[in-house]
PDB file of N, CA and C in Angstrom:
ATOM      1  N   MET V   1       6.642  12.909  11.700  1.00  0.00           N
ATOM      2  CA  MET V   1       5.424  12.360  11.138  1.00  0.00           C
ATOM      3  C   MET V   1       4.337  13.431  11.181  1.00  0.00           C
ATOM      4  N   LEU V   2       3.675  13.610  10.081  1.00  0.00           N
ATOM      5  CA  LEU V   2       2.535  14.514  10.003  1.00  0.00           C
ATOM      6  C   LEU V   2       1.293  13.724  10.393  1.00  0.00           C
ATOM      7  N   VAL V   3       0.509  14.236  11.313  1.00  0.00           N
ATOM      8  CA  VAL V   3      -0.724  13.580  11.744  1.00  0.00           C
ATOM      9  C   VAL V   3      -1.894  14.476  11.373  1.00  0.00           C
ATOM     10  N   LEU V   4      -2.853  13.932  10.627  1.00  0.00           N
ATOM     11  CA  LEU V   4      -4.016  14.687  10.174  1.00  0.00           C
ATOM     12  C   LEU V   4      -5.300  13.998  10.625  1.00  0.00           C
ATOM     13  N   THR V   5      -6.331  14.771  10.807  1.00  0.00           N
ATOM     14  CA  THR V   5      -7.655  14.226  11.095  1.00  0.00           C
ATOM     15  C   THR V   5      -8.515  14.412   9.856  1.00  0.00           C
ATOM     16  N   ARG V   6      -9.139  13.349   9.411  1.00  0.00           N
ATOM     17  CA  ARG V   6     -10.009  13.381   8.240  1.00  0.00           C
ATOM     18  C   ARG V   6     -11.280  12.614   8.561  1.00  0.00           C
ATOM     19  N   LYS V   7     -12.372  12.973   7.928  1.00  0.00           N
ATOM     20  CA  LYS V   7     -13.647  12.271   8.047  1.00  0.00           C
ATOM     21  C   LYS V   7     -13.870  11.466   6.765  1.00  0.00           C
ATOM     22  N   SER V   8     -14.894  10.624   6.780  1.00  0.00           N
ATOM     23  CA  SER V   8     -15.244   9.871   5.570  1.00  0.00           C
ATOM     24  C   SER V   8     -15.430  10.827   4.404  1.00  0.00           C
ATOM     25  N   ASN V   9     -14.962  10.400   3.250  1.00  0.00           N
ATOM     26  CA  ASN V   9     -15.036  11.155   1.994  1.00  0.00           C
ATOM     27  C   ASN V   9     -14.149  12.385   1.966  1.00  0.00           C
ATOM     28  N   GLN V  10     -13.233  12.520   2.913  1.00  0.00           N
ATOM     29  CA  GLN V  10     -12.229  13.572   2.853  1.00  0.00           C
ATOM     30  C   GLN V  10     -10.909  12.932   2.458  1.00  0.00           C
ATOM     31  N   SER V  11     -10.007  13.718   1.919  1.00  0.00           N
ATOM     32  CA  SER V  11      -8.756  13.144   1.432  1.00  0.00           C
ATOM     33  C   SER V  11      -7.585  14.049   1.762  1.00  0.00           C
ATOM     34  N   ILE V  12      -6.393  13.523   1.494  1.00  0.00           N
ATOM     35  CA  ILE V  12      -5.165  14.299   1.574  1.00  0.00           C
ATOM     36  C   ILE V  12      -4.409  14.072   0.269  1.00  0.00           C
ATOM     37  N   MET V  13      -3.583  15.032  -0.079  1.00  0.00           N
ATOM     38  CA  MET V  13      -2.747  14.915  -1.269  1.00  0.00           C
ATOM     39  C   MET V  13      -1.302  14.762  -0.838  1.00  0.00           C
ATOM     40  N   ILE V  14      -0.584  13.869  -1.511  1.00  0.00           N
ATOM     41  CA  ILE V  14       0.849  13.708  -1.328  1.00  0.00           C
ATOM     42  C   ILE V  14       1.479  14.127  -2.652  1.00  0.00           C
ATOM     43  N   GLY V  15       2.125  15.266  -2.633  1.00  0.00           N
ATOM     44  CA  GLY V  15       2.632  15.819  -3.880  1.00  0.00           C
ATOM     45  C   GLY V  15       1.468  16.168  -4.797  1.00  0.00           C
ATOM     46  N   ASP V  16       1.716  16.135  -6.089  1.00  0.00           N
ATOM     47  CA  ASP V  16       0.678  16.464  -7.063  1.00  0.00           C
ATOM     48  C   ASP V  16      -0.061  15.245  -7.586  1.00  0.00           C
ATOM     49  N   ASP V  17       0.468  14.038  -7.341  1.00  0.00           N
ATOM     50  CA  ASP V  17      -0.042  12.860  -8.028  1.00  0.00           C
ATOM     51  C   ASP V  17      -0.677  11.803  -7.137  1.00  0.00           C
ATOM     52  N   ILE V  18      -0.565  11.913  -5.832  1.00  0.00           N
ATOM     53  CA  ILE V  18      -1.054  10.853  -4.949  1.00  0.00           C
ATOM     54  C   ILE V  18      -2.135  11.415  -4.030  1.00  0.00           C
ATOM     55  N   GLU V  19      -3.305  10.784  -4.077  1.00  0.00           N
ATOM     56  CA  GLU V  19      -4.416  11.180  -3.211  1.00  0.00           C
ATOM     57  C   GLU V  19      -4.793   9.995  -2.332  1.00  0.00           C
ATOM     58  N   VAL V  20      -4.952  10.260  -1.038  1.00  0.00           N
ATOM     59  CA  VAL V  20      -5.383   9.251  -0.078  1.00  0.00           C
ATOM     60  C   VAL V  20      -6.755   9.682   0.420  1.00  0.00           C
ATOM     61  N   LEU V  21      -7.769   8.857   0.163  1.00  0.00           N
ATOM     62  CA  LEU V  21      -9.155   9.172   0.489  1.00  0.00           C
ATOM     63  C   LEU V  21      -9.650   8.260   1.601  1.00  0.00           C
ATOM     64  N   VAL V  22     -10.275   8.830   2.629  1.00  0.00           N
ATOM     65  CA  VAL V  22     -10.913   8.036   3.681  1.00  0.00           C
ATOM     66  C   VAL V  22     -12.268   7.618   3.132  1.00  0.00           C
ATOM     67  N   LEU V  23     -12.448   6.317   2.908  1.00  0.00           N
ATOM     68  CA  LEU V  23     -13.697   5.810   2.353  1.00  0.00           C
ATOM     69  C   LEU V  23     -14.746   5.604   3.429  1.00  0.00           C
ATOM     70  N   SER V  24     -14.332   5.021   4.559  1.00  0.00           N
ATOM     71  CA  SER V  24     -15.276   4.809   5.658  1.00  0.00           C
ATOM     72  C   SER V  24     -14.517   4.532   6.942  1.00  0.00           C
ATOM     73  N   VAL V  25     -15.205   4.772   8.054  1.00  0.00           N
ATOM     74  CA  VAL V  25     -14.675   4.473   9.374  1.00  0.00           C
ATOM     75  C   VAL V  25     -15.722   3.634  10.082  1.00  0.00           C
ATOM     76  N   MET V  26     -15.337   2.401  10.487  1.00  0.00           N
ATOM     77  CA  MET V  26     -16.259   1.488  11.176  1.00  0.00           C
ATOM     78  C   MET V  26     -15.553   0.957  12.416  1.00  0.00           C
ATOM     79  N   GLY V  27     -15.870   1.511  13.582  1.00  0.00           N
ATOM     80  CA  GLY V  27     -15.205   1.092  14.808  1.00  0.00           C
ATOM     81  C   GLY V  27     -13.737   1.455  14.740  1.00  0.00           C
ATOM     82  N   ASP V  28     -12.886   0.436  14.899  1.00  0.00           N
ATOM     83  CA  ASP V  28     -11.445   0.695  14.864  1.00  0.00           C
ATOM     84  C   ASP V  28     -10.833   0.435  13.490  1.00  0.00           C
ATOM     85  N   LYS V  29     -11.675   0.266  12.470  1.00  0.00           N
ATOM     86  CA  LYS V  29     -11.181   0.030  11.115  1.00  0.00           C
ATOM     87  C   LYS V  29     -11.474   1.219  10.218  1.00  0.00           C
ATOM     88  N   VAL V  30     -10.479   1.574   9.424  1.00  0.00           N
ATOM     89  CA  VAL V  30     -10.607   2.671   8.471  1.00  0.00           C
ATOM     90  C   VAL V  30     -10.333   2.110   7.085  1.00  0.00           C
ATOM     91  N   ARG V  31     -11.237   2.344   6.152  1.00  0.00           N
ATOM     92  CA  ARG V  31     -11.010   1.945   4.759  1.00  0.00           C
ATOM     93  C   ARG V  31     -10.503   3.174   4.022  1.00  0.00           C
ATOM     94  N   ILE V  32      -9.376   3.002   3.336  1.00  0.00           N
ATOM     95  CA  ILE V  32      -8.810   4.106   2.570  1.00  0.00           C
ATOM     96  C   ILE V  32      -8.650   3.701   1.119  1.00  0.00           C
ATOM     97  N   GLY V  33      -8.705   4.682   0.262  1.00  0.00           N
ATOM     98  CA  GLY V  33      -8.429   4.484  -1.153  1.00  0.00           C
ATOM     99  C   GLY V  33      -7.212   5.316  -1.511  1.00  0.00           C
ATOM    100  N   ILE V  34      -6.361   4.768  -2.351  1.00  0.00           N
ATOM    101  CA  ILE V  34      -5.144   5.469  -2.743  1.00  0.00           C
ATOM    102  C   ILE V  34      -5.117   5.573  -4.256  1.00  0.00           C
ATOM    103  N   GLN V  35      -5.079   6.787  -4.744  1.00  0.00           N
ATOM    104  CA  GLN V  35      -4.979   7.049  -6.176  1.00  0.00           C
ATOM    105  C   GLN V  35      -3.552   7.504  -6.440  1.00  0.00           C
ATOM    106  N   ALA V  36      -2.796   6.708  -7.183  1.00  0.00           N
ATOM    107  CA  ALA V  36      -1.397   7.028  -7.460  1.00  0.00           C
ATOM    108  C   ALA V  36      -1.057   6.573  -8.875  1.00  0.00           C
ATOM    109  N   PRO V  37      -0.046   7.182  -9.477  1.00  0.00           N
ATOM    110  CA  PRO V  37       0.394   6.726 -10.798  1.00  0.00           C
ATOM    111  C   PRO V  37       0.819   5.253 -10.739  1.00  0.00           C
ATOM    112  N   GLN V  38       0.647   4.534 -11.837  1.00  0.00           N
ATOM    113  CA  GLN V  38       0.987   3.108 -11.875  1.00  0.00           C
ATOM    114  C   GLN V  38       2.434   2.833 -11.517  1.00  0.00           C
ATOM    115  N   GLU V  39       3.330   3.756 -11.818  1.00  0.00           N
ATOM    116  CA  GLU V  39       4.744   3.515 -11.537  1.00  0.00           C
ATOM    117  C   GLU V  39       5.100   3.684 -10.058  1.00  0.00           C
ATOM    118  N   VAL V  40       4.142   4.116  -9.240  1.00  0.00           N
ATOM    119  CA  VAL V  40       4.362   4.253  -7.799  1.00  0.00           C
ATOM    120  C   VAL V  40       3.819   3.006  -7.109  1.00  0.00           C
ATOM    121  N   PRO V  41       4.691   2.148  -6.582  1.00  0.00           N
ATOM    122  CA  PRO V  41       4.198   0.944  -5.915  1.00  0.00           C
ATOM    123  C   PRO V  41       3.539   1.301  -4.587  1.00  0.00           C
ATOM    124  N   VAL V  42       2.386   0.696  -4.331  1.00  0.00           N
ATOM    125  CA  VAL V  42       1.655   0.915  -3.080  1.00  0.00           C
ATOM    126  C   VAL V  42       1.370  -0.461  -2.490  1.00  0.00           C
ATOM    127  N   PHE V  43       1.863  -0.709  -1.287  1.00  0.00           N
ATOM    128  CA  PHE V  43       1.697  -2.007  -0.631  1.00  0.00           C
ATOM    129  C   PHE V  43       1.258  -1.817   0.805  1.00  0.00           C
ATOM    130  N   ARG V  44       0.544  -2.806   1.334  1.00  0.00           N
ATOM    131  CA  ARG V  44       0.355  -2.883   2.782  1.00  0.00           C
ATOM    132  C   ARG V  44       1.731  -3.156   3.375  1.00  0.00           C
ATOM    133  N   THR V  45       1.966  -2.672   4.587  1.00  0.00           N
ATOM    134  CA  THR V  45       3.291  -2.777   5.203  1.00  0.00           C
ATOM    135  C   THR V  45       3.785  -4.207   5.268  1.00  0.00           C
ATOM    136  N   GLU V  46       2.920  -5.161   5.636  1.00  0.00           N
ATOM    137  CA  GLU V  46       3.373  -6.540   5.770  1.00  0.00           C
ATOM    138  C   GLU V  46       3.824  -7.139   4.432  1.00  0.00           C
ATOM    139  N   ILE V  47       3.210  -6.720   3.350  1.00  0.00           N
ATOM    140  CA  ILE V  47       3.631  -7.173   2.017  1.00  0.00           C
ATOM    141  C   ILE V  47       4.960  -6.522   1.649  1.00  0.00           C
ATOM    142  N   TYR V  48       5.064  -5.227   1.884  1.00  0.00           N
ATOM    143  CA  TYR V  48       6.305  -4.494   1.611  1.00  0.00           C
ATOM    144  C   TYR V  48       7.482  -5.114   2.359  1.00  0.00           C
ATOM    145  N   GLU V  49       7.283  -5.389   3.645  1.00  0.00           N
ATOM    146  CA  GLU V  49       8.362  -5.975   4.447  1.00  0.00           C
ATOM    147  C   GLU V  49       8.728  -7.371   3.965  1.00  0.00           C
ATOM    148  N   GLU V  50       7.757  -8.157   3.554  1.00  0.00           N
ATOM    149  CA  GLU V  50       8.023  -9.506   3.043  1.00  0.00           C
ATOM    150  C   GLU V  50       8.847  -9.438   1.757  1.00  0.00           C
ATOM    151  N   ILE V  51       8.511  -8.523   0.885  1.00  0.00           N
ATOM    152  CA  ILE V  51       9.260  -8.361  -0.367  1.00  0.00           C
ATOM    153  C   ILE V  51      10.710  -8.002  -0.053  1.00  0.00           C
ATOM    154  N   HIS V  52      10.909  -7.054   0.837  1.00  0.00           N
ATOM    155  CA  HIS V  52      12.263  -6.591   1.149  1.00  0.00           C
ATOM    156  C   HIS V  52      13.029  -7.601   1.999  1.00  0.00           C
ATOM    157  N   ARG V  53      12.338  -8.377   2.810  1.00  0.00           N
ATOM    158  CA  ARG V  53      13.010  -9.403   3.600  1.00  0.00           C
ATOM    159  C   ARG V  53      13.594 -10.472   2.676  1.00  0.00           C
ATOM    160  N   LYS V  54      12.838 -10.860   1.674  1.00  0.00           N
ATOM    161  CA  LYS V  54      13.293 -11.880   0.722  1.00  0.00           C
ATOM    162  C   LYS V  54      14.464 -11.384  -0.111  1.00  0.00           C
ATOM    163  N   ASP V  55      14.390 -10.135  -0.530  1.00  0.00           N
ATOM    164  CA  ASP V  55      15.386  -9.589  -1.455  1.00  0.00           C
ATOM    165  C   ASP V  55      16.654  -9.148  -0.732  1.00  0.00           C
ATOM    166  N   GLY V  56      16.516  -8.658   0.477  1.00  0.00           N
ATOM    167  CA  GLY V  56      17.662  -8.203   1.221  1.00  0.00           C
ATOM    168  C   GLY V  56      18.095  -6.786   0.899  1.00  0.00           C
ATOM    169  N   LYS V  57      17.798  -6.287  -0.286  1.00  0.00           N
ATOM    170  CA  LYS V  57      18.212  -4.931  -0.653  1.00  0.00           C
ATOM    171  C   LYS V  57      17.112  -4.162  -1.355  1.00  0.00           C
ATOM    172  N   GLY V  58      15.919  -4.700  -1.407  1.00  0.00           N
ATOM    173  CA  GLY V  58      14.801  -4.034  -2.075  1.00  0.00           C
ATOM    174  C   GLY V  58      14.427  -4.740  -3.351  1.00  0.00           C
ATOM    175  N   ALA V  59      13.186  -4.546  -3.774  1.00  0.00           N
ATOM    176  CA  ALA V  59      12.679  -5.253  -4.943  1.00  0.00           C
ATOM    177  C   ALA V  59      12.747  -4.415  -6.207  1.00  0.00           C
ATOM    178  N   ALA V  60      13.384  -3.266  -6.151  1.00  0.00           N
ATOM    179  CA  ALA V  60      13.379  -2.363  -7.294  1.00  0.00           C
ATOM    180  C   ALA V  60      13.967  -2.994  -8.538  1.00  0.00           C
ATOM    181  N   GLU V  61      14.937  -3.879  -8.372  1.00  0.00           N
ATOM    182  CA  GLU V  61      15.593  -4.467  -9.540  1.00  0.00           C
ATOM    183  C   GLU V  61      14.880  -5.718 -10.047  1.00  0.00           C
ATOM    184  N   LYS V  62      13.877  -6.189  -9.314  1.00  0.00           N
ATOM    185  CA  LYS V  62      13.188  -7.424  -9.698  1.00  0.00           C
ATOM    186  C   LYS V  62      11.789  -7.114 -10.193  1.00  0.00           C
ATOM    187  N   ASP V  63      11.120  -8.142 -10.695  1.00  0.00           N
ATOM    188  CA  ASP V  63       9.737  -8.013 -11.126  1.00  0.00           C
ATOM    189  C   ASP V  63       8.856  -7.892  -9.888  1.00  0.00           C
ATOM    190  N   VAL V  64       8.373  -6.679  -9.616  1.00  0.00           N
ATOM    191  CA  VAL V  64       7.596  -6.418  -8.408  1.00  0.00           C
ATOM    192  C   VAL V  64       6.310  -7.230  -8.391  1.00  0.00           C
ATOM    193  N   ARG V  65       5.655  -7.399  -9.515  1.00  0.00           N
ATOM    194  CA  ARG V  65       4.402  -8.155  -9.538  1.00  0.00           C
ATOM    195  C   ARG V  65       4.620  -9.599  -9.100  1.00  0.00           C
ATOM    196  N   GLY V  66       5.697 -10.199  -9.554  1.00  0.00           N
ATOM    197  CA  GLY V  66       6.016 -11.562  -9.140  1.00  0.00           C
ATOM    198  C   GLY V  66       6.308 -11.637  -7.656  1.00  0.00           C
ATOM    199  N   GLU V  67       7.024 -10.653  -7.143  1.00  0.00           N
ATOM    200  CA  GLU V  67       7.335 -10.607  -5.719  1.00  0.00           C
ATOM    201  C   GLU V  67       6.057 -10.474  -4.895  1.00  0.00           C
ATOM    202  N   VAL V  68       5.140  -9.627  -5.346  1.00  0.00           N
ATOM    203  CA  VAL V  68       3.879  -9.441  -4.622  1.00  0.00           C
ATOM    204  C   VAL V  68       3.078 -10.736  -4.625  1.00  0.00           C
ATOM    205  N   SER V  69       2.993 -11.386  -5.770  1.00  0.00           N
ATOM    206  CA  SER V  69       2.263 -12.655  -5.855  1.00  0.00           C
ATOM    207  C   SER V  69       2.850 -13.697  -4.918  1.00  0.00           C
ATOM    208  N   ASP V  70       4.167 -13.789  -4.879  1.00  0.00           N
ATOM    209  CA  ASP V  70       4.826 -14.736  -3.985  1.00  0.00           C
ATOM    210  C   ASP V  70       4.535 -14.418  -2.530  1.00  0.00           C
ATOM    211  N   ALA V  71       4.615 -13.144  -2.165  1.00  0.00           N
ATOM    212  CA  ALA V  71       4.366 -12.739  -0.783  1.00  0.00           C
ATOM    213  C   ALA V  71       2.923 -13.011  -0.384  1.00  0.00           C
ATOM    214  N   LEU V  72       1.975 -12.728  -1.291  1.00  0.00           N
ATOM    215  CA  LEU V  72       0.578 -12.997  -0.995  1.00  0.00           C
ATOM    216  C   LEU V  72       0.327 -14.486  -0.817  1.00  0.00           C
ATOM    217  N   ARG V  73       0.956 -15.311  -1.644  1.00  0.00           N
ATOM    218  CA  ARG V  73       0.810 -16.763  -1.514  1.00  0.00           C
ATOM    219  C   ARG V  73       1.309 -17.219  -0.151  1.00  0.00           C
ATOM    220  N   GLU V  74       2.453 -16.693   0.271  1.00  0.00           N
ATOM    221  CA  GLU V  74       3.006 -17.077   1.578  1.00  0.00           C
ATOM    222  C   GLU V  74       2.115 -16.654   2.724  1.00  0.00           C
ATOM    223  N   LEU V  75       1.405 -15.536   2.553  1.00  0.00           N
ATOM    224  CA  LEU V  75       0.505 -15.070   3.606  1.00  0.00           C
ATOM    225  C   LEU V  75      -0.873 -15.726   3.497  1.00  0.00           C
ATOM    226  N   GLY V  76      -1.055 -16.580   2.477  1.00  0.00           N
ATOM    227  CA  GLY V  76      -2.321 -17.304   2.321  1.00  0.00           C
ATOM    228  C   GLY V  76      -3.436 -16.472   1.744  1.00  0.00           C
ATOM    229  N   GLU V  77      -3.082 -15.483   0.937  1.00  0.00           N
ATOM    230  CA  GLU V  77      -4.077 -14.618   0.328  1.00  0.00           C
ATOM    231  C   GLU V  77      -4.001 -14.754  -1.181  1.00  0.00           C
ATOM    232  N   ASP V  78      -5.139 -14.502  -1.824  1.00  0.00           N
ATOM    233  CA  ASP V  78      -5.165 -14.514  -3.286  1.00  0.00           C
ATOM    234  C   ASP V  78      -4.707 -13.187  -3.805  1.00  0.00           C
ATOM    235  N   SER V  79      -4.045 -13.193  -4.984  1.00  0.00           N
ATOM    236  CA  SER V  79      -3.586 -11.923  -5.566  1.00  0.00           C
ATOM    237  C   SER V  79      -4.660 -11.324  -6.439  1.00  0.00           C
TER     238      SER V  79
END
């Protein structure tokens, strides 16, 4: 695992197409922004795990948007 230290308004690049920007740090919470191509799915870990738990082998072959909506509904969040 690569561990980096960044301040607000600083970012890191993942490859040529993905940028992760630290938007703010408030106590123990960090707000980040992720700029990635539309074809790169980006999920919070709990959503990702819920999608894969339901599918058993990954959601790549299914409609990811539908899977995300279902997972958010189960977690009691709006999509």
